[in-house]
Short mmCIF file of C-alpha atoms and ligand atoms in Angstrom, two decimals:
data_model
loop_
_atom_site.label_atom_id
_atom_site.label_comp_id
_atom_site.label_asym_id
_atom_site.label_seq_id
_atom_site.Cartn_x
_atom_site.Cartn_y
_atom_site.Cartn_z
CA MET A 1 38.31 0.09 -39.90
CA ARG A 2 35.08 0.96 -40.22
CA THR A 3 34.84 4.84 -38.19
CA TYR A 4 32.28 6.40 -35.96
CA LEU A 5 31.83 10.30 -35.40
CA VAL A 6 30.02 10.32 -31.83
CA THR A 7 28.10 13.52 -30.64
CA GLY A 8 28.45 15.11 -27.29
CA GLY A 9 30.83 11.60 -26.37
CA ALA A 10 32.04 13.65 -22.93
CA GLY A 11 28.69 13.62 -21.74
CA PHE A 12 27.12 10.66 -19.25
CA ILE A 13 24.83 8.31 -22.10
CA GLY A 14 27.75 9.36 -24.76
CA SER A 15 30.57 7.91 -22.73
CA ASN A 16 29.67 5.52 -22.28
CA TYR A 17 28.43 4.11 -24.80
CA ILE A 18 31.97 5.03 -26.46
CA HIS A 19 33.40 2.78 -22.82
CA TYR A 20 30.79 0.09 -24.24
CA MET A 21 32.09 0.26 -28.06
CA PHE A 22 36.08 -0.47 -27.20
CA LYS A 23 35.19 -3.33 -25.48
CA LYS A 24 33.05 -4.76 -27.71
CA TYR A 25 34.21 -4.05 -31.13
CA ASP A 26 38.46 -3.34 -29.18
CA ASN A 27 40.67 -1.78 -32.51
CA GLU A 28 37.79 -3.18 -34.99
CA ILE A 29 36.43 0.61 -34.56
CA ARG A 30 37.70 3.81 -34.85
CA ILE A 31 36.23 6.95 -32.59
CA ILE A 32 36.70 10.80 -33.00
CA ASN A 33 34.42 12.06 -30.12
CA VAL A 34 32.94 15.49 -30.70
CA ASP A 35 31.95 17.62 -27.67
CA VAL A 36 31.93 21.66 -26.79
CA LEU A 37 32.28 20.05 -22.85
CA THR A 38 29.19 21.86 -21.32
CA TYR A 39 28.94 22.00 -17.90
CA ALA A 40 27.66 18.14 -18.81
CA GLY A 41 30.38 17.52 -20.79
CA ASN A 42 33.38 16.26 -18.84
CA LEU A 43 36.04 14.48 -19.73
CA GLU A 44 37.43 12.55 -16.40
CA ASN A 45 34.96 10.43 -18.43
CA LEU A 46 37.02 9.08 -20.85
CA LYS A 47 40.32 9.17 -19.06
CA ASP A 48 40.49 5.46 -19.00
CA VAL A 49 40.13 5.33 -23.89
CA GLU A 50 41.94 8.63 -24.04
CA ASN A 51 45.00 7.52 -25.13
CA ARG A 52 43.79 4.39 -27.57
CA ASP A 53 45.26 5.23 -31.53
CA ASN A 54 42.06 4.51 -32.16
CA TYR A 55 40.03 7.48 -29.84
CA THR A 56 40.39 10.46 -30.70
CA PHE A 57 38.34 14.19 -29.32
CA VAL A 58 37.93 17.16 -30.97
CA ARG A 59 36.43 19.41 -28.88
CA ALA A 60 33.91 22.12 -30.89
CA ASP A 61 30.82 23.50 -31.32
CA ILE A 62 27.85 20.69 -33.49
CA CYS A 63 26.14 24.15 -34.21
CA ASP A 64 29.79 25.17 -36.05
CA ALA A 65 29.32 24.03 -39.16
CA GLU A 66 32.94 24.68 -40.23
CA ALA A 67 34.17 22.48 -37.67
CA ILE A 68 32.02 19.44 -38.76
CA ASN A 69 32.24 19.71 -42.29
CA LYS A 70 35.65 19.89 -41.93
CA ILE A 71 35.64 17.06 -38.46
CA PHE A 72 33.94 15.42 -42.64
CA ALA A 73 36.15 16.24 -45.20
CA GLU A 74 39.48 14.69 -42.96
CA ASN A 75 37.34 11.44 -41.95
CA ASP A 76 35.49 9.17 -44.01
CA ILE A 77 32.91 8.80 -41.87
CA ASP A 78 31.11 4.91 -41.37
CA ARG A 79 28.63 6.09 -38.94
CA VAL A 80 26.88 8.88 -37.21
CA VAL A 81 25.71 8.57 -33.07
CA HIS A 82 24.50 11.82 -32.10
CA PHE A 83 23.60 12.25 -28.10
CA ALA A 84 24.67 15.73 -28.05
CA ALA A 85 22.39 18.27 -26.52
CA GLU A 86 21.34 19.92 -23.59
CA SER A 87 19.05 17.56 -21.57
CA HIS A 88 17.90 18.27 -18.24
CA VAL A 89 14.37 19.21 -17.77
CA ASP A 90 14.57 21.46 -15.63
CA ARG A 91 17.00 24.46 -16.71
CA SER A 92 15.00 23.58 -20.47
CA ILE A 93 12.26 25.34 -18.17
CA LYS A 94 15.29 28.11 -17.54
CA ASN A 95 16.36 28.78 -20.47
CA PRO A 96 14.51 27.03 -23.56
CA ASP A 97 17.70 29.11 -25.81
CA VAL A 98 20.30 27.41 -26.08
CA PHE A 99 18.00 23.50 -26.00
CA VAL A 100 16.69 24.64 -29.11
CA LYS A 101 20.04 26.26 -30.77
CA THR A 102 22.14 22.82 -29.29
CA ASN A 103 19.43 20.26 -29.95
CA VAL A 104 17.54 21.67 -32.90
CA LEU A 105 19.98 23.76 -34.60
CA GLY A 106 22.73 21.60 -33.89
CA THR A 107 21.27 18.56 -35.16
CA LEU A 108 20.01 20.24 -38.25
CA VAL A 109 23.85 21.19 -38.66
CA MET A 110 24.73 17.46 -38.18
CA LEU A 111 22.46 16.23 -40.83
CA ASN A 112 23.64 18.26 -43.35
CA ALA A 113 27.56 17.70 -43.27
CA ALA A 114 26.65 14.24 -43.60
CA LYS A 115 23.89 14.21 -46.28
CA ASN A 116 26.56 16.44 -48.31
CA ALA A 117 29.87 14.15 -47.30
CA TRP A 118 28.09 10.62 -48.34
CA GLU A 119 25.81 11.71 -51.30
CA ILE A 120 27.18 10.44 -54.65
CA GLY A 121 23.43 11.57 -56.44
CA ASP A 122 20.42 12.95 -56.64
CA ASN A 123 18.89 11.42 -52.67
CA VAL A 124 21.84 8.31 -53.36
CA TYR A 125 24.98 8.09 -50.24
CA LYS A 126 27.94 6.51 -50.39
CA GLU A 127 27.26 2.45 -50.11
CA ASP A 128 27.38 1.94 -45.86
CA LYS A 129 26.87 4.98 -43.89
CA LYS A 130 24.47 5.64 -41.06
CA PHE A 131 23.27 8.00 -39.04
CA LEU A 132 21.41 7.65 -35.64
CA HIS A 133 20.01 10.16 -33.50
CA VAL A 134 19.08 9.78 -29.74
CA SER A 135 16.18 10.75 -28.71
CA THR A 136 14.22 10.11 -25.65
CA ASP A 137 10.82 9.08 -24.22
CA GLU A 138 9.40 12.36 -23.56
CA VAL A 139 8.89 12.97 -27.04
CA TYR A 140 5.56 11.46 -26.30
CA GLY A 141 4.05 13.58 -23.63
CA SER A 142 2.57 12.06 -20.74
CA LEU A 143 0.86 9.37 -20.49
CA GLU A 144 -2.14 9.58 -17.58
CA GLU A 145 -3.90 4.99 -17.51
CA GLU A 146 -1.93 1.82 -15.94
CA GLY A 147 -1.10 -0.49 -19.24
CA GLU A 148 -1.24 2.88 -22.03
CA TYR A 149 2.24 2.29 -23.46
CA PHE A 150 4.24 5.06 -25.62
CA TYR A 151 5.32 2.98 -29.41
CA GLU A 152 6.42 3.77 -31.66
CA THR A 153 3.27 4.89 -34.18
CA THR A 154 2.84 6.81 -30.24
CA PRO A 155 1.59 10.62 -31.52
CA TYR A 156 4.38 12.94 -30.35
CA ASP A 157 3.22 15.25 -26.94
CA PRO A 158 5.97 16.96 -25.89
CA HIS A 159 4.96 19.27 -23.17
CA SER A 160 8.16 20.41 -21.52
CA PRO A 161 11.01 22.96 -23.98
CA TYR A 162 14.20 20.75 -23.93
CA SER A 163 10.85 17.23 -25.31
CA ALA A 164 9.69 19.70 -27.42
CA SER A 165 12.94 20.56 -28.59
CA LYS A 166 14.04 17.04 -29.36
CA ALA A 167 10.91 16.66 -30.87
CA SER A 168 11.40 19.04 -33.59
CA SER A 169 15.28 17.78 -33.80
CA ASP A 170 13.46 14.52 -34.49
CA PHE A 171 11.35 14.92 -37.12
CA LEU A 172 14.16 17.62 -39.07
CA VAL A 173 15.40 13.70 -39.15
CA LYS A 174 12.48 12.21 -40.04
CA SER A 175 12.29 14.94 -42.68
CA TYR A 176 15.99 14.26 -44.09
CA MET A 177 14.67 10.90 -44.64
CA ASP A 178 11.88 11.67 -46.15
CA THR A 179 12.43 13.81 -48.58
CA TYR A 180 16.99 13.30 -48.44
CA LYS A 181 16.33 8.92 -48.13
CA PHE A 182 19.02 10.36 -45.64
CA PRO A 183 20.54 7.08 -44.65
CA ALA A 184 19.27 7.13 -40.62
CA ASN A 185 17.75 6.00 -37.43
CA ILE A 186 16.12 7.55 -35.02
CA THR A 187 15.93 6.25 -30.76
CA ASN A 188 13.23 7.42 -28.48
CA CYS A 189 15.49 6.25 -25.19
CA SER A 190 12.82 5.92 -21.58
CA ASN A 191 15.07 7.90 -18.30
CA ASN A 192 18.78 6.38 -18.50
CA TYR A 193 20.85 5.51 -15.04
CA GLY A 194 25.02 4.40 -14.17
CA PRO A 195 28.14 5.33 -13.65
CA TYR A 196 29.23 8.78 -14.47
CA GLN A 197 25.06 10.56 -14.52
CA PHE A 198 25.82 14.64 -13.98
CA PRO A 199 24.13 15.14 -10.41
CA GLU A 200 21.38 17.14 -11.23
CA LYS A 201 19.26 14.17 -12.24
CA LEU A 202 17.10 12.91 -10.14
CA ILE A 203 19.53 9.04 -9.40
CA PRO A 204 22.89 9.87 -8.96
CA LEU A 205 21.33 12.60 -6.75
CA ILE A 206 19.75 11.02 -4.03
CA ILE A 207 22.91 9.30 -3.93
CA ASN A 208 25.17 12.16 -3.96
CA ASN A 209 23.00 14.19 -1.10
CA ALA A 210 22.06 11.07 1.07
CA LEU A 211 26.00 10.10 1.23
CA GLN A 212 25.48 13.91 2.87
CA GLY A 213 22.50 14.21 5.05
CA LYS A 214 21.46 16.39 3.30
CA ARG A 215 17.84 16.20 2.37
CA LEU A 216 16.34 14.83 -0.48
CA PRO A 217 13.72 17.16 -2.98
CA VAL A 218 10.62 14.38 -4.63
CA TYR A 219 8.37 16.96 -6.81
CA GLY A 220 4.93 17.06 -5.89
CA ASP A 221 3.46 15.17 -3.97
CA GLY A 222 6.50 11.94 -5.53
CA LYS A 223 3.65 9.41 -7.83
CA ASN A 224 5.39 10.36 -11.32
CA VAL A 225 6.54 7.06 -13.26
CA ARG A 226 10.00 6.98 -15.26
CA ASP A 227 10.96 4.09 -16.81
CA TRP A 228 14.52 3.19 -15.89
CA LEU A 229 17.15 1.73 -17.81
CA TYR A 230 20.84 0.54 -17.44
CA VAL A 231 23.13 2.62 -18.97
CA GLU A 232 24.68 -0.29 -20.71
CA ASP A 233 21.92 -1.70 -21.99
CA HIS A 234 20.52 1.62 -23.94
CA ALA A 235 24.44 1.67 -25.90
CA LYS A 236 23.64 -2.04 -26.52
CA GLY A 237 20.29 -1.39 -28.54
CA ILE A 238 21.78 1.93 -29.72
CA ASP A 239 24.52 -0.65 -31.50
CA MET A 240 22.31 -3.02 -31.83
CA VAL A 241 19.59 -0.97 -33.73
CA GLN A 242 22.55 0.61 -35.99
CA GLU A 243 24.39 -2.36 -37.40
CA LYS A 244 20.50 -4.50 -37.52
CA GLY A 245 17.20 -2.47 -37.48
CA ARG A 246 16.05 -1.46 -40.55
CA LEU A 247 17.25 2.28 -41.84
CA PHE A 248 14.55 4.70 -42.09
CA GLU A 249 12.78 3.68 -38.78
CA THR A 250 12.22 4.36 -35.52
CA TYR A 251 12.84 2.58 -32.73
CA ASN A 252 12.14 2.65 -28.76
CA ILE A 253 14.84 1.51 -26.13
CA GLY A 254 12.85 0.78 -22.28
CA GLY A 255 13.36 -2.29 -19.90
CA HIS A 256 9.74 -2.65 -19.15
CA ASN A 257 10.68 -0.73 -15.32
CA GLU A 258 8.63 1.87 -14.30
CA LYS A 259 8.94 3.43 -11.01
CA GLN A 260 7.22 6.34 -9.02
CA ASN A 261 10.02 9.01 -8.38
CA ILE A 262 8.74 8.18 -4.23
CA GLU A 263 10.04 4.09 -4.67
CA ILE A 264 13.31 4.53 -6.57
CA ILE A 265 13.76 7.29 -3.90
CA GLU A 266 13.26 4.27 -0.74
CA ILE A 267 15.45 1.94 -3.25
CA ILE A 268 17.56 3.65 -2.63
CA ILE A 269 17.79 4.43 0.60
CA ASP A 270 17.93 1.31 1.53
CA THR A 271 20.93 -0.25 -1.16
CA LEU A 272 23.30 2.61 0.28
CA GLN A 273 22.42 0.74 4.22
CA GLU A 274 22.62 -2.22 2.57
CA MET A 275 25.88 -1.49 1.10
CA LEU A 276 27.83 0.80 3.46
CA PRO A 277 29.86 -1.46 5.30
CA ASP A 278 28.69 -1.25 9.12
CA GLY A 279 30.71 1.43 11.31
CA ASP A 280 31.80 3.66 7.84
CA PRO A 281 29.92 7.43 9.14
CA ARG A 282 28.01 7.58 5.96
CA LYS A 283 25.43 5.43 7.67
CA GLU A 284 24.50 7.05 10.07
CA LEU A 285 23.44 10.14 7.83
CA VAL A 286 21.63 8.37 5.22
CA SER A 287 17.42 7.90 6.06
CA ARG A 288 13.85 8.13 5.44
CA ASP A 289 14.13 11.07 6.98
CA LEU A 290 15.90 13.53 4.49
CA ILE A 291 13.55 13.32 2.26
CA THR A 292 11.91 16.21 1.54
CA TYR A 293 8.25 16.84 -0.30
CA VAL A 294 9.60 20.43 -2.12
CA ALA A 295 7.33 22.43 -4.97
CA ASP A 296 6.46 20.51 -8.48
CA ARG A 297 7.94 20.61 -11.96
CA LYS A 298 5.97 23.09 -13.95
CA GLY A 299 3.96 21.10 -16.86
CA HIS A 300 5.62 18.21 -14.99
CA ASP A 301 5.06 14.54 -17.24
CA ARG A 302 3.40 11.98 -14.93
CA ARG A 303 4.23 9.33 -16.61
CA TYR A 304 6.74 7.63 -19.41
CA ALA A 305 6.36 3.75 -19.37
CA ILE A 306 7.90 2.52 -22.95
CA ALA A 307 6.56 -0.63 -25.15
CA PRO A 308 10.03 -2.30 -26.91
CA ASP A 309 8.53 -4.61 -28.61
CA LYS A 310 9.49 -3.20 -31.28
CA ILE A 311 12.74 -3.84 -31.41
CA LYS A 312 12.37 -7.01 -29.47
CA ALA A 313 10.87 -8.44 -32.06
CA GLU A 314 12.98 -7.41 -35.07
CA ILE A 315 16.23 -6.61 -33.64
CA GLY A 316 16.27 -9.61 -30.77
CA TRP A 317 16.97 -6.07 -27.72
CA VAL A 318 16.37 -7.44 -25.27
CA PRO A 319 18.29 -5.73 -21.28
CA ASP A 320 21.03 -7.67 -19.01
CA THR A 321 20.29 -5.80 -15.74
CA CYS A 322 17.28 -5.68 -14.71
CA PHE A 323 16.55 -2.47 -12.16
CA ALA A 324 17.54 -4.26 -8.68
CA GLU A 325 21.61 -5.12 -10.12
CA GLY A 326 21.63 -1.64 -12.30
CA ILE A 327 20.90 -0.03 -9.24
CA LYS A 328 24.05 -1.43 -6.60
CA LEU A 329 26.24 -1.70 -10.14
CA THR A 330 25.82 1.94 -9.99
CA ILE A 331 25.63 2.85 -6.37
CA ALA A 332 29.04 1.05 -5.74
CA TRP A 333 30.49 3.08 -9.19
CA PHE A 334 29.84 6.00 -7.14
CA PHE A 335 31.54 4.56 -3.52
CA GLU A 336 34.93 4.62 -6.27
CA HIS A 337 34.75 7.54 -7.70
CA GLU A 338 34.42 10.20 -4.51
CA ASP A 339 36.60 12.37 -6.63
CA TRP A 340 34.63 12.78 -9.90
CA MET A 341 31.40 13.30 -7.86
CA LYS A 342 33.50 15.93 -5.48
CA ASN A 343 35.12 17.42 -9.44
CA VAL A 344 32.03 17.63 -10.62
CA THR A 345 29.50 19.11 -7.65
CA SER A 346 32.35 21.79 -6.99
CA GLY A 347 31.96 25.57 -7.85
CA ASP A 348 29.22 26.20 -11.10
CA TYR A 349 27.46 23.35 -9.27
CA GLN A 350 26.73 25.31 -5.60
CA LYS A 351 25.60 27.68 -8.15
CA TYR A 352 23.12 25.86 -9.64
CA TYR A 353 22.23 23.57 -6.55
CA GLN A 354 21.00 27.16 -4.87
CA GLU A 355 19.26 28.77 -7.35
CA MET A 356 17.05 25.47 -8.31
CA TYR A 357 16.43 24.39 -4.67
CA LYS A 358 16.43 27.08 -2.99
P1 NAD B 1 24.60 14.51 -20.77
O1 NAD B 1 23.95 16.51 -20.58
O2 NAD B 1 24.68 14.56 -19.51
O3 NAD B 1 25.71 15.00 -22.10
C1 NAD B 1 25.30 16.08 -23.68
C2 NAD B 1 26.90 15.83 -23.90
O4 NAD B 1 26.00 16.70 -25.01
C3 NAD B 1 27.66 17.14 -23.09
O5 NAD B 1 29.12 16.09 -23.19
C4 NAD B 1 27.50 18.00 -23.65
O6 NAD B 1 28.55 19.02 -23.01
C5 NAD B 1 27.91 18.13 -25.33
N1 NAD B 1 27.37 18.94 -26.05
C6 NAD B 1 25.87 19.67 -25.92
N2 NAD B 1 25.44 20.60 -26.76
C7 NAD B 1 27.23 20.23 -26.87
C8 NAD B 1 26.89 21.05 -28.56
N3 NAD B 1 26.38 22.76 -28.74
N4 NAD B 1 28.04 20.79 -28.97
C9 NAD B 1 28.98 19.61 -29.07
N5 NAD B 1 28.35 18.74 -27.51
C10 NAD B 1 27.09 19.57 -26.74
O7 NAD B 1 23.49 14.87 -21.72
P2 NAD B 1 23.19 12.43 -21.89
O8 NAD B 1 22.19 12.10 -20.35
O9 NAD B 1 24.66 11.65 -22.58
O10 NAD B 1 21.66 12.43 -22.99
C11 NAD B 1 22.67 12.58 -24.44
C12 NAD B 1 21.40 11.94 -24.92
O11 NAD B 1 20.38 11.51 -25.34
C13 NAD B 1 20.66 12.99 -25.58
O12 NAD B 1 20.83 14.05 -26.78
C14 NAD B 1 19.61 13.32 -24.62
O13 NAD B 1 18.59 13.93 -25.64
C15 NAD B 1 18.98 11.39 -25.18
N6 NAD B 1 18.76 10.73 -24.42
C16 NAD B 1 18.83 10.43 -22.73
C17 NAD B 1 17.87 10.27 -21.80
C18 NAD B 1 18.40 10.33 -20.83
O14 NAD B 1 17.71 10.29 -19.32
N7 NAD B 1 19.47 10.76 -19.94
C19 NAD B 1 16.92 9.20 -22.22
C20 NAD B 1 17.02 9.03 -23.51
C21 NAD B 1 17.66 9.73 -24.30
P1 TYD B 2 14.92 13.13 -14.40
O1 TYD B 2 15.86 12.92 -13.10
O2 TYD B 2 15.82 15.25 -13.85
O3 TYD B 2 14.71 13.01 -15.64
P2 TYD B 2 13.27 13.94 -16.92
O4 TYD B 2 13.08 14.80 -16.46
O5 TYD B 2 14.03 14.05 -17.61
O6 TYD B 2 12.80 12.06 -16.27
O7 TYD B 2 14.37 13.71 -13.01
C1 TYD B 2 13.19 11.82 -13.10
C2 TYD B 2 12.30 12.00 -12.32
O8 TYD B 2 11.94 13.39 -10.70
C3 TYD B 2 10.94 13.40 -12.87
O9 TYD B 2 9.39 12.94 -12.18
C4 TYD B 2 11.63 14.73 -11.56
C5 TYD B 2 11.30 13.53 -10.42
N1 TYD B 2 12.77 14.37 -9.15
C6 TYD B 2 12.49 15.30 -8.60
O10 TYD B 2 11.73 14.76 -8.12
N2 TYD B 2 14.01 16.28 -7.03
C7 TYD B 2 14.79 16.28 -8.63
O11 TYD B 2 15.44 17.22 -7.40
C8 TYD B 2 15.01 15.27 -9.79
C9 TYD B 2 16.33 15.78 -10.20
C10 TYD B 2 13.78 15.56 -10.23
#
C-alpha cells in the first residue's frame, strides 16, 4: 500500500485533494496529513475522512525539521504532495515575513527530510519515491497582451511577496532535482475555486457577502483577469502528474477559463439569483447594486492565463468541470454548509475583514 505524506491538507486545495484521493483509491492508499492549522487550516474540512483507518492527522509545522524527520523515520513514505503554504496575496503585502518562512524555509525542510529518508547512495534513491511541489502560475508574473499565455518555459517574474516566495520555493525544488537528482515534479496551477475555500479569496468572499447584502469589493477597475479552475480538476491533475508525468518536469495546470474579476462577480450574482428559491429572504439582498469599486491592490498583476498544452499532450489531463457548472456546484456547496461559513468567518476573520476593507 502506497503511503502519502500530504502537507497543508487541512487547507482549501489540500482537503479537496485528500477527498479526491480517497474517492479514487479508497483503501489502496494511506494518507498522513501534516498541517500546523493556521487561520486557513480547518479540520472541519476533513470530517468525513477523519475516522478512516488509512488516514492520520499530525499537527506540525513544516519549518520544524525535527517533527518532519520524525514522520519520515516512523513511516515508509512513498509520495510527498506539498501544499502547505501561506497562500493569500493581500496578506503577503501586509506581512511578507511569514511567507518567506513557511513557503521557502518550510519547503527546504520538506526537501531535506525526503532526501535524507529516500537517498540510498550518492544521488541514488529508493525505488518509486516521488515528491510533488504544488505551485502557482503567479510565479510567471503578469501578462499584458491578449493572446499571451504562461508556458512552462515562461521566465519567472513574480511581483507580490506571495509569488516571490513561491518562486523561491520552486527554484529550491528545481535545484534539488538538478543537483541531487531528487525525484520530484512541480505543478504550476491557475486560480482554484470550489468547496472549502476560505472567504478571503475572491469567489467565496463574493458569495458570502452577496448572501448577506454586504458590499462586493472590486479592486481597481475590475478588469484584472484570472484563469479559474475547479479545485477537483486540480486534484486530478496533481495525481496524474505524479503517476504519469516525467520526473524532474514542470507541468502547468489550467483550463482556459480566463475571466475579468467583474465578470466573475456578475456571474455569481446571476447564479445566486437563479439558484435561490422564491421566498428565500436572501434573494432580495443579492443585487448588482452591492458592487463597490475600492482601492486597487498594490502591484496588482493584470492578467494570468495558463497554456495547459504540455499536461494535455503528455499526460492526457483535461478538466472535467466547466465554469458554468463549477460555480453552481460551489454555490450549492456553500448553501449546504452555512455552518462552515459561520465558523470560519467568526473571530479573527472579522478583524481581518475590518482591517482589509476599512
Ligand atoms: P490554504 O491557505 O487554503 O491552505 C494552506 C494550508 O497550509 C492550511 O491548512 C495551513 O494551515 C497550512 N499551513 C500553513 N503554514 C503551515 C506550516 N508552516 N506548516 C504546516 N502547515 C501549514 O491554501 P490553498 O489555497 O489550499 O493552497 C495550497 C497550495 O496550492 C499552496 O502551496 C498554494 O501556493 C498553491 N496554489 C493555490 C492556488 C489557489 O488558487 N488557491 C492556485 C495554485 C497553487
Ligand atoms: P484572489 O482570490 O485573492 O486570488 P489571487 O490574488 O491569488 O489571484 O483574487 C482574485 C482576483 O480578485 C485578484 O485580481 C484580486 C481580485 N479581488 C477583488 O477585486 N476583490 C477582493 O475583495 C478580493 C479578495 C480579490
